[in-house]
Structures are given as structure tokens and as C-alpha cells.
Amino acid sequence: MSPQRIAVLGATGSIGGSALDVIARHPDRFRASVLAANTRVDELLDLCRRFHPEIAVIADPAGFHRLREGLRAAGLKTEPLAGPEALAEAAASDRCETVVAAIVGAAGMASTLAAARAGKRLLLANKESVVLAGALLVREAEAHAARIIPIDSEHNAIFQCLPADRALHDGVHRLLLTASGGPFRGWTRERLAGVTPEQACAHPNWTMGRKISVDSATLMNKGLEVIEAHWLFGLPPERIEVVVHPQSVVHSLVDYVDGSVLAQLGNPDMRTALACGLAWPERVSSGVAPLDLAAIARLDFEPPDRATFPCLDLAYAALRAGGTAPAILNAANEVAVSAFLQRRLGFLGIPALIAATLDAVPDSPADSLDVLQAADAEARRQASALITRFAN
Ligand code: NAD
Ligand code: MG
């Protein structure tokens, strides 16, 4: 059997690196045939020298020349491509059967959707595209027989705990998403006012990209995940709950009507979810250490502090409002997090800016990608204009 050919979009990121680590452990089964990055040409070239992909894409067109010359100098046959459109082209091309969607933010939308439309096995880490256009993405995946395997650890856990046959999902009472609580669990609003990007990015359990690290610190990550769970598993918001679990060992749970609760456990290392997605329904080693429950000794659970971390309820409200509201929420959050990382906005300004943007941009029914993208653009414009009101 020839190896499964895999496109890793966001190859230079945290998830991309974990995916390539698992791929490299199983050269007989997996081959990285497409590698894509945003701006870091040198890192992409290093990966090309290591994995010899058929295609390398640099999203930033300014990097094309260096990429092409670097590939030539290394004597590689890899075809260089550049520009945002090339991401979607490569994802849909016949050079891959599987796409790891690991670009951060709404920038991953077009390539994620292209992979779904091309009927690929879609290992979905790029949660923002599900928040932005979940209904459309799931519909297109179904129409083109693309298998979505969630990579977000919570959704991957739920995917593993649910019966494969959708008809049997009637027996599900609710989904329980676990949240670590982030680096500021237990803090008061007063203490949060002065936190820095470095503090927010120092996650207690996971090493991740900066955007998702800030999202974890505000609890917006969990809010985005509630919306993601709604679209991936088809349950209404009132049957998707969040419980804080500081050890990040129980990755999420499915509560059935008969009182059975199934959970997936493991060390907090994204290679487990990636190995699961790459090999599904088989299992392959991932390099993750076996779980040592006696060493962990205890597992704690507590309710989220919704008053101190209002992003969670902002996300629930956007999901309930429906239409373009989740797209507006996501866009405002991306603007807010980026401003926070650039020290143009305080930590408490993040939920404030998102709430103000949701107030300023009217939501409407979302019947097409055009409508969603227009809402995304308008929310970014409004959020950018509103920043000064909340700047520190
Ligand atoms: P990261 O910042 O480490 O990496 C992001 C990757 O996306 C990089 O390779 C970068 O080159 C690429 N990228 C950024 N902007 C781009 C653009 N405009 N065009 C093309 N490529 C672009 O982020 P990450 O932590 O790996 O997260 C990636 C996605 O996976 C996010 O949606 C995140 O929410 C999700 N996720 C991450 C984790 C984790 O443990 N890191 C867990 C669950 C879900
Ligand atoms: Mg997660």
C-alpha cells in the first residue's frame, strides 16, 4: 500500500509541527506531500529539506523568490507556489488524500473549505473556520464525502466517545467540554487588568501558538469550541456544557441518556489527536508518553468563572443568535487578541471590544459564504475603529 499523502497547512506552527512529528514516525504509512506556511520561508525550506514534499506553498507572495531559489539550491524537485489562493489550490489538488487544516484564524477558511469540497480526509484544527462558517463547512463535507476528523483535543475526544453511526446520537444527553481554565484560573478582575502577553501565553499544560494561548487565557477558546462542537456534532447550545479541569487529562466527555458518561483521557499532547486522525480507524504510535494515573494522583473539576471571563458567555450568546453573529464574534476576537499581543489593548479590553463589536455590527441570516465574509470584514473594520475606546 502506498503511503497516505498529506497536506500540512500551517506546517511551521505548533499543530503543524506535531503533525509532522507523527508523520515522520511512520514513513511507510504517511508522506507529507504538501507543506504550507505564511511568511517564514527559512523554516519552510528546512521542512522541505527534511520531508521532500511535492508542493511547498508560501502564503505571503513576497516569499516566493526566496522559496524557489532555496528549493533549487537544495536540489529539490518540490514545486514552489505562493499566495493565499495557492493554499486552497494545493489543498484540493490530487497531490494529497488528507489535509491537516492547521492555519490559525479565519485565514484558514478558504483552504479548509476547499479540502472539504475536494472530498479529502480533513483533519480539522483550524477552529475559526468552523466558527465562521460551520453550517456551510459541514454541508460541503457531507455533499463531497469529505470525512472531517476533529483535531481540537476536546472534539477529538468527543469524536472518539460517540458512536460512528449518526443515527445512534439520539442517545446522547449532552457534551461536556473540559477547559484547563488557562493561566489565570482563580484570578480576580482587578488582578487581570495588568497582565502581559507573556503571562497570557504561558499556558500551564499545553504549548501552543500565541493566538490560541491568549484565547485559552480569556476562555474565548472554550467559547469557540462550544460553537465548533455545535456544528461538528449537531447538538444545541443548552446541551453543550463546559467544566473546568485544571490537569487537562480528561479531554472531554459524552453524557448519555442512560447515565453513562464516556471520556477520553491522555497526556496533554496534540500528537495523540493527530495520530488518531491520521490513522483512523486504526491506531498508530504518536510518541506521547503513556498516561500515569498514579503519578497524576487526582483529577479536579469546577464550574467556569463566567463573570470574570465573560468571553465564554459572549460565545454562547453569539451561537444562540445564529446567522452572522459567530463570524462577528470570531473576527472581533482576532482583532482584539492581535491588539493585546501588540500591547495596544489590555487583557480586560478583549471581552469589552468583542461585546462592543457585537453591538455595533448587526447580525443577519447567513445563507452564503459571501454574507459571512462580508460580516467578518465589517466586524474587523468596526473592531479596529473601536479599539481606541478600550486602549490602555
Ligand atoms: P501557530 O501560530 O503555532 O501556527 C499557525 C500556522 O498558521 C503557522 O504555520 C503559520 O505560518 C500559519 N499561518 C498563519 N497565518 C496564515 C495565513 N494568513 N496564511 C497561511 N498560513 C498562515 O498556531 P497553532 O497553535 O498551531 O494553531 C493552529 C490552529 O489549530 C488554530 O486554529 C488553533 O486554534 C488550533 N488548535 C491548536 C492547538 C494547539 O495545541 N496548538 C490545539 C487545538 C486547536
Ligand atoms: Mg481545544
PDB file of N, CA and C and ligand atoms in Angstrom, residues 127 151-155 178 206 208 212 216 221-222 225 228 251 270, ligand 2:
ATOM      1  N   LYS A 127     -10.108  25.877  14.106  1.00  0.00           N
ATOM      2  CA  LYS A 127     -11.470  26.001  14.645  1.00  0.00           C
ATOM      3  C   LYS A 127     -12.159  27.273  14.184  1.00  0.00           C
ATOM      4  N   ILE A 151      -9.462  17.718  15.300  1.00  0.00           N
ATOM      5  CA  ILE A 151      -8.142  17.610  15.932  1.00  0.00           C
ATOM      6  C   ILE A 151      -8.097  18.377  17.249  1.00  0.00           C
ATOM      7  N   ASP A 152      -8.917  19.412  17.367  1.00  0.00           N
ATOM      8  CA  ASP A 152      -9.027  20.091  18.662  1.00  0.00           C
ATOM      9  C   ASP A 152      -9.223  18.988  19.703  1.00  0.00           C
ATOM     10  N   SER A 153      -8.441  19.002  20.785  1.00  0.00           N
ATOM     11  CA  SER A 153      -8.399  17.817  21.659  1.00  0.00           C
ATOM     12  C   SER A 153      -9.774  17.464  22.227  1.00  0.00           C
ATOM     13  N   GLU A 154     -10.572  18.487  22.555  1.00  0.00           N
ATOM     14  CA  GLU A 154     -11.905  18.226  23.123  1.00  0.00           C
ATOM     15  C   GLU A 154     -12.793  17.526  22.102  1.00  0.00           C
ATOM     16  N   HIS A 155     -12.759  18.026  20.881  1.00  0.00           N
ATOM     17  CA  HIS A 155     -13.635  17.487  19.836  1.00  0.00           C
ATOM     18  C   HIS A 155     -13.136  16.146  19.357  1.00  0.00           C
ATOM     19  N   THR A 178     -14.140  19.916  28.483  1.00  0.00           N
ATOM     20  CA  THR A 178     -13.277  20.312  29.590  1.00  0.00           C
ATOM     21  C   THR A 178     -12.435  21.518  29.175  1.00  0.00           C
ATOM     22  N   TRP A 206      -0.367  23.171  28.066  1.00  0.00           N
ATOM     23  CA  TRP A 206      -0.163  22.954  26.637  1.00  0.00           C
ATOM     24  C   TRP A 206       0.823  23.991  26.104  1.00  0.00           C
ATOM     25  N   MET A 208       1.369  26.033  22.799  1.00  0.00           N
ATOM     26  CA  MET A 208       0.540  26.292  21.616  1.00  0.00           C
ATOM     27  C   MET A 208       0.954  27.614  20.991  1.00  0.00           C
ATOM     28  N   ILE A 212      -4.052  31.108  20.142  1.00  0.00           N
ATOM     29  CA  ILE A 212      -4.875  30.179  20.921  1.00  0.00           C
ATOM     30  C   ILE A 212      -4.487  30.233  22.402  1.00  0.00           C
ATOM     31  N   SER A 216      -7.125  30.836  25.311  1.00  0.00           N
ATOM     32  CA  SER A 216      -7.287  29.963  26.478  1.00  0.00           C
ATOM     33  C   SER A 216      -7.309  30.788  27.754  1.00  0.00           C
ATOM     34  N   ASN A 221     -11.304  30.597  23.942  1.00  0.00           N
ATOM     35  CA  ASN A 221     -11.033  29.327  23.279  1.00  0.00           C
ATOM     36  C   ASN A 221     -12.172  28.344  23.544  1.00  0.00           C
ATOM     37  N   LYS A 222     -12.626  28.290  24.792  1.00  0.00           N
ATOM     38  CA  LYS A 222     -13.718  27.360  25.103  1.00  0.00           C
ATOM     39  C   LYS A 222     -15.001  27.815  24.437  1.00  0.00           C
ATOM     40  N   GLU A 225     -14.917  26.748  21.034  1.00  0.00           N
ATOM     41  CA  GLU A 225     -15.074  25.287  20.983  1.00  0.00           C
ATOM     42  C   GLU A 225     -16.513  24.846  21.181  1.00  0.00           C
ATOM     43  N   GLU A 228     -17.878  25.302  17.831  1.00  0.00           N
ATOM     44  CA  GLU A 228     -17.317  24.232  16.986  1.00  0.00           C
ATOM     45  C   GLU A 228     -18.053  22.910  17.255  1.00  0.00           C
ATOM     46  N   HIS A 251      -9.993  14.838  28.267  1.00  0.00           N
ATOM     47  CA  HIS A 251     -10.032  15.818  27.167  1.00  0.00           C
ATOM     48  C   HIS A 251     -11.444  16.264  26.810  1.00  0.00           C
ATOM     49  N   MET A 270      -0.800  17.198  21.634  1.00  0.00           N
ATOM     50  CA  MET A 270      -1.671  17.149  20.459  1.00  0.00           C
ATOM     51  C   MET A 270      -1.328  16.015  19.491  1.00  0.00           C
TER      52      MET A 270
HETATM   53 MG    MG B   2      -9.091  22.603  22.410  1.00  0.00          MG
END
